Tab-separated table of C-alpha atoms and ligand atoms in Angstrom:
chain	number	residue	atom	x	y	z
A	1	MET	CA	79.361	-261.105	-123.627
A	2	ALA	CA	80.268	-258.508	-121.013
A	3	GLU	CA	82.168	-255.463	-122.287
A	4	THR	CA	84.771	-255.655	-119.525
A	5	ASP	CA	85.859	-258.335	-117.073
A	6	GLY	CA	84.695	-255.968	-114.325
A	7	ARG	CA	88.016	-256.097	-112.498
A	8	LEU	CA	88.462	-253.082	-110.275
A	9	TYR	CA	91.832	-251.734	-109.184
A	10	GLY	CA	92.194	-251.460	-105.419
A	11	ARG	CA	94.665	-249.145	-103.720
A	12	HIS	CA	98.182	-250.547	-103.856
A	13	ARG	CA	101.745	-249.437	-103.196
A	14	SER	CA	105.132	-250.624	-104.490
A	15	HIS	CA	107.342	-249.283	-101.699
A	16	SER	CA	106.912	-247.494	-98.393
A	17	LEU	CA	106.297	-243.779	-98.315
A	18	SER	CA	108.890	-241.357	-97.014
A	19	GLN	CA	108.122	-239.737	-93.659
A	20	ARG	CA	106.991	-236.534	-95.370
A	21	GLN	CA	104.809	-238.418	-97.862
A	22	GLN	CA	103.256	-240.450	-95.048
A	23	ALA	CA	102.483	-237.244	-93.133
A	24	LEU	CA	100.844	-235.695	-96.212
A	25	TYR	CA	98.961	-238.913	-96.885
A	26	GLU	CA	97.493	-238.722	-93.394
A	27	SER	CA	96.889	-234.980	-93.168
A	28	LEU	CA	96.410	-233.559	-96.689
A	29	LEU	CA	94.741	-236.448	-98.533
A	30	PRO	CA	91.672	-236.583	-96.236
A	31	ARG	CA	91.062	-232.888	-97.043
A	32	LEU	CA	91.325	-233.430	-100.804
A	33	ARG	CA	89.754	-236.879	-101.142
A	34	ILE	CA	86.370	-237.126	-102.825
A	35	ASP	CA	83.863	-238.823	-100.546
A	36	CYS	CA	81.375	-240.738	-102.685
A	37	ALA	CA	79.286	-241.488	-99.578
A	38	LYS	CA	78.092	-237.860	-99.764
A	39	ALA	CA	75.992	-236.761	-102.736
A	40	ALA	CA	77.858	-234.822	-105.395
A	41	PRO	CA	77.081	-231.087	-105.534
A	42	ASN	CA	75.003	-230.205	-108.624
A	43	ASP	CA	77.685	-227.676	-109.456
A	44	LEU	CA	80.933	-229.666	-109.228
A	45	GLY	CA	82.847	-226.404	-108.887
A	46	LYS	CA	81.569	-226.378	-105.286
A	47	LEU	CA	84.073	-229.130	-104.486
A	48	PHE	CA	86.709	-226.407	-104.530
A	49	ALA	CA	87.332	-223.532	-102.141
A	50	SER	CA	86.917	-220.787	-104.767
A	51	PRO	CA	84.541	-220.622	-107.780
A	52	LYS	CA	85.656	-222.575	-110.832
A	53	SER	CA	84.846	-221.988	-114.499
A	54	ASP	CA	85.060	-225.721	-115.305
A	55	VAL	CA	85.991	-229.094	-113.822
A	56	TRP	CA	88.371	-231.541	-115.543
A	57	LEU	CA	89.110	-235.186	-114.788
A	58	GLU	CA	92.390	-237.105	-115.102
A	59	ILE	CA	92.144	-240.900	-115.006
A	60	GLY	CA	95.291	-242.759	-113.874
A	61	PHE	CA	97.482	-239.723	-113.180
A	62	GLY	CA	100.483	-241.863	-112.150
A	63	ALA	CA	102.866	-239.530	-110.280
A	64	GLY	CA	100.631	-236.556	-111.123
A	65	GLU	CA	103.065	-234.326	-113.003
A	66	HIS	CA	100.622	-233.657	-115.868
A	67	LEU	CA	97.790	-232.965	-113.422
A	68	ALA	CA	99.881	-230.610	-111.272
A	69	TRP	CA	101.041	-228.733	-114.406
A	70	GLN	CA	97.463	-228.284	-115.647
A	71	ALA	CA	96.333	-227.164	-112.184
A	72	GLN	CA	99.124	-224.604	-112.017
A	73	GLN	CA	98.379	-223.239	-115.505
A	74	GLN	CA	94.612	-223.070	-114.930
A	75	PRO	CA	93.877	-221.912	-111.379
A	76	ASP	CA	90.257	-221.108	-112.302
A	77	ILE	CA	89.647	-224.752	-113.298
A	78	GLY	CA	89.117	-227.511	-110.750
A	79	ILE	CA	90.761	-230.845	-111.555
A	80	ILE	CA	89.790	-234.233	-110.146
A	81	GLY	CA	92.529	-236.839	-110.344
A	82	CYS	CA	91.860	-240.587	-110.032
A	83	GLU	CA	94.680	-242.967	-109.140
A	84	PRO	CA	94.644	-246.077	-106.939
A	85	TYR	CA	98.480	-246.304	-106.783
A	86	ILE	CA	99.400	-244.979	-103.336
A	87	ASN	CA	102.994	-243.982	-104.210
A	88	GLY	CA	101.676	-241.937	-107.148
A	89	VAL	CA	99.087	-240.214	-104.949
A	90	ALA	CA	101.837	-239.450	-102.412
A	91	LYS	CA	103.999	-237.839	-105.144
A	92	LEU	CA	101.097	-235.649	-106.245
A	93	LEU	CA	100.412	-234.638	-102.625
A	94	SER	CA	104.035	-233.477	-102.293
A	95	GLN	CA	103.687	-231.389	-105.467
A	96	ILE	CA	100.388	-229.911	-104.292
A	97	GLU	CA	102.015	-228.834	-101.055
A	98	LEU	CA	105.173	-227.562	-102.730
A	99	ASP	CA	103.284	-225.431	-105.282
A	100	GLY	CA	100.401	-224.488	-102.957
A	101	LEU	CA	97.867	-225.812	-105.481
A	102	GLN	CA	94.276	-225.115	-104.423
A	103	ASN	CA	92.338	-226.580	-107.357
A	104	ILE	CA	92.865	-230.345	-107.090
A	105	ARG	CA	90.639	-233.052	-105.627
A	106	ILE	CA	91.711	-236.687	-105.464
A	107	PHE	CA	89.839	-239.944	-105.895
A	108	ASP	CA	92.422	-242.534	-104.811
A	109	ASP	CA	90.622	-245.507	-106.290
A	110	ASP	CA	89.418	-247.010	-109.566
A	111	ALA	CA	88.024	-244.128	-111.659
A	112	ARG	CA	85.041	-246.233	-112.690
A	113	LEU	CA	83.793	-246.104	-109.087
A	114	LEU	CA	83.535	-242.333	-109.418
A	115	PHE	CA	81.561	-242.253	-112.653
A	116	ASP	CA	78.115	-242.976	-111.159
A	117	TRP	CA	78.709	-240.259	-108.555
A	118	LEU	CA	79.449	-237.525	-111.083
A	119	PRO	CA	76.441	-235.490	-112.322
A	120	ASP	CA	75.407	-235.475	-115.994
A	121	ALA	CA	77.387	-233.096	-118.214
A	122	SER	CA	79.586	-231.944	-115.325
A	123	ILE	CA	83.082	-232.465	-116.782
A	124	GLY	CA	84.690	-230.224	-119.398
A	125	ARG	CA	87.813	-232.267	-120.181
A	126	VAL	CA	89.036	-235.807	-119.542
A	127	PHE	CA	92.652	-237.020	-119.708
A	128	LEU	CA	93.546	-240.688	-120.111
A	129	LEU	CA	97.303	-240.668	-120.603
A	130	PHE	CA	99.224	-243.876	-121.146
A	131	SER	CA	96.504	-246.032	-119.683
A	132	ASP	CA	97.628	-249.576	-118.832
A	133	PRO	CA	97.831	-251.258	-122.265
A	134	TRP	CA	97.204	-254.859	-121.148
A	135	PRO	CA	99.098	-256.207	-124.169
A	136	LYS	CA	98.223	-259.895	-123.698
A	137	LYS	CA	95.208	-260.907	-125.763
A	138	ARG	CA	93.453	-262.574	-122.837
A	139	HIS	CA	93.768	-259.370	-120.761
A	140	ARG	CA	92.484	-256.922	-123.373
A	141	LYS	CA	89.074	-256.693	-121.736
A	142	ARG	CA	90.801	-254.971	-118.808
A	143	ARG	CA	91.658	-251.970	-120.964
A	144	PHE	CA	89.992	-248.813	-119.779
A	145	VAL	CA	88.365	-247.805	-123.053
A	146	THR	CA	85.299	-249.985	-123.626
A	147	LEU	CA	81.820	-249.205	-124.874
A	148	VAL	CA	80.692	-249.263	-121.223
A	149	THR	CA	83.216	-246.639	-120.059
A	150	LEU	CA	82.563	-244.560	-123.195
A	151	ASP	CA	78.835	-244.522	-122.340
A	152	GLN	CA	79.730	-243.389	-118.815
A	153	LEU	CA	82.099	-240.709	-120.090
A	154	ALA	CA	79.483	-239.511	-122.596
A	155	ARG	CA	77.041	-239.002	-119.722
A	156	ILE	CA	79.383	-237.055	-117.440
A	157	MET	CA	81.039	-234.940	-120.177
A	158	ARG	CA	79.377	-231.777	-121.404
A	159	PRO	CA	78.765	-231.151	-125.110
A	160	ASP	CA	82.048	-230.146	-126.809
A	161	ALA	CA	84.085	-231.419	-123.835
A	162	GLN	CA	87.424	-232.931	-124.891
A	163	LEU	CA	88.688	-236.425	-124.206
A	164	ARG	CA	92.490	-236.609	-124.524
A	165	VAL	CA	94.111	-240.002	-124.873
A	166	ALA	CA	97.819	-240.786	-125.266
A	167	SER	CA	99.464	-244.147	-125.757
A	168	ASP	CA	102.699	-245.676	-127.004
A	169	VAL	CA	101.129	-249.071	-127.756
A	170	GLY	CA	99.898	-249.475	-131.331
A	171	ASP	CA	97.264	-252.081	-130.579
A	172	PHE	CA	95.842	-249.993	-127.721
A	173	VAL	CA	95.639	-246.994	-130.070
A	174	ARG	CA	93.891	-249.067	-132.757
A	175	THR	CA	91.256	-250.546	-130.444
A	176	THR	CA	90.693	-247.168	-128.743
A	177	LEU	CA	90.177	-245.418	-132.079
A	178	LEU	CA	87.821	-248.159	-133.256
A	179	ALA	CA	85.769	-248.028	-130.049
A	180	ILE	CA	85.545	-244.230	-129.893
A	181	GLN	CA	84.835	-243.783	-133.589
A	182	SER	CA	82.049	-246.355	-133.421
A	183	HIS	CA	80.485	-244.444	-130.513
A	184	ASP	CA	77.834	-241.934	-131.601
A	185	ASP	CA	78.674	-239.399	-128.872
A	186	PHE	CA	82.327	-238.761	-129.761
A	187	HIS	CA	84.263	-237.647	-132.785
A	188	TRP	CA	88.008	-237.548	-133.383
A	189	LEU	CA	89.509	-234.060	-133.705
A	190	ASN	CA	91.981	-235.047	-136.379
A	191	ASN	CA	93.495	-232.448	-138.681
A	192	GLY	CA	96.094	-234.678	-140.286
A	193	PRO	CA	99.069	-236.790	-139.149
A	194	SER	CA	100.977	-234.002	-137.407
A	195	ASP	CA	97.941	-233.720	-135.182
A	196	TRP	CA	98.356	-237.082	-133.475
A	197	ARG	CA	102.143	-237.290	-133.755
A	198	SER	CA	102.897	-234.186	-131.755
A	199	ARG	CA	101.840	-233.188	-128.288
A	200	PRO	CA	99.995	-229.843	-128.140
A	201	SER	CA	101.752	-227.111	-126.140
A	202	ASP	CA	99.105	-227.276	-123.383
A	203	TRP	CA	99.799	-230.977	-122.855
A	204	PRO	CA	103.009	-231.595	-120.862
A	205	GLU	CA	105.031	-234.792	-120.983
A	206	THR	CA	104.290	-237.468	-118.399
A	207	ARG	CA	106.702	-239.712	-116.555
A	208	TYR	CA	105.525	-242.825	-118.374
A	209	GLU	CA	105.820	-241.023	-121.706
A	210	GLN	CA	109.472	-240.124	-120.984
A	211	LYS	CA	110.199	-243.788	-120.309
A	212	ALA	CA	108.407	-244.861	-123.500
A	213	ILE	CA	110.364	-242.382	-125.638
A	214	GLY	CA	113.614	-243.399	-123.897
A	215	ALA	CA	112.843	-247.001	-124.818
A	216	GLY	CA	112.402	-246.016	-128.487
A	217	ARG	CA	108.595	-246.129	-128.630
A	218	THR	CA	106.570	-243.390	-130.340
A	219	PRO	CA	103.585	-241.963	-128.478
A	220	VAL	CA	100.356	-241.016	-130.194
A	221	TYR	CA	98.213	-238.106	-128.950
A	222	LEU	CA	94.493	-238.269	-129.661
A	223	SER	CA	91.812	-235.696	-128.911
A	224	PHE	CA	88.113	-236.425	-129.202
A	225	ALA	CA	85.110	-234.179	-128.717
A	226	ARG	CA	81.875	-235.072	-126.966
A	227	GLN	CA	79.201	-234.079	-129.496
B	1	SAM	C1	101.011	-246.716	-117.328
B	1	SAM	S1	100.538	-245.744	-115.965
B	1	SAM	C2	100.565	-244.086	-116.627
B	1	SAM	C3	100.548	-243.039	-115.555
B	1	SAM	C4	100.559	-241.583	-116.047
B	1	SAM	N1	99.309	-241.245	-116.708
B	1	SAM	C5	101.738	-241.301	-116.949
B	1	SAM	O1	101.522	-241.136	-118.165
B	1	SAM	O2	102.876	-241.268	-116.439
B	1	SAM	C6	98.786	-246.048	-115.835
B	1	SAM	C7	98.210	-245.578	-114.520
B	1	SAM	O3	96.796	-245.749	-114.536
B	1	SAM	C8	96.370	-246.181	-113.251
B	1	SAM	N2	95.085	-246.876	-113.453
B	1	SAM	C9	94.884	-248.080	-114.045
B	1	SAM	N3	93.579	-248.401	-114.041
B	1	SAM	C10	92.939	-247.349	-113.441
B	1	SAM	C11	91.578	-247.086	-113.122
B	1	SAM	N4	90.628	-247.977	-113.439
B	1	SAM	N5	91.266	-245.940	-112.495
B	1	SAM	C12	92.247	-245.043	-112.160
B	1	SAM	N6	93.549	-245.239	-112.441
B	1	SAM	C13	93.886	-246.372	-113.062
B	1	SAM	C14	97.483	-247.081	-112.782
B	1	SAM	O4	97.522	-247.209	-111.358
B	1	SAM	C15	98.719	-246.361	-113.319
B	1	SAM	O5	99.253	-245.452	-112.377
């Protein structure tokens, strides 16, 4: 049986962009967008204007507030953000312009389309924060964490790279932990319950997380290491 139903997420929007967002979408995005038609540089840091000590990847950045925060805190690190939701990409573009961020590249499509393009052991940290939980049983195969995506992540992540996952959906957390713990290339960095109940200080709150907490749900924060 296939590991995933293979469904890919095309670009989509929920409402029209403001004039400013539309202008940034047309002028700034083409400069930041990763073009998979061109071969990836062996040193991914070359995607950025100035040298970078590492490159991180955020999958499904939503409105991009976590990504923009990380980029601001770590100007010597390049961050690639993947998000097919056009309104989310537009919000991140506004933040990039507002803060003058120079260390972000965008893949505005399904992250899985980027995986084959990325060189082996090229990514030092991966964020998967509040990934779509697909709560219905018949949709569970659409969840992002599968043995197939874990194999792909294991290839592109360097040894000791971190994979950070957050979720407010118990069943998503359970299946993610089971999948990752059964995968030989990852181990859970778990130093007791306070570890996964509280968000580390270098991990800012996301928009979805605020909504989840407001609705009375309790997020779980998991960090794994690529061995
Ligand atoms: C529940 S939202 C969470 C957004 C954000 N991380 C946050 O915490 O606010 C999940 C996001 O993942 C994006 N997403 C879903 N599947 C994806 C994929 N295969 N590649 C990239 N992004 C994806 C969705 O478009 C959506 O914006």
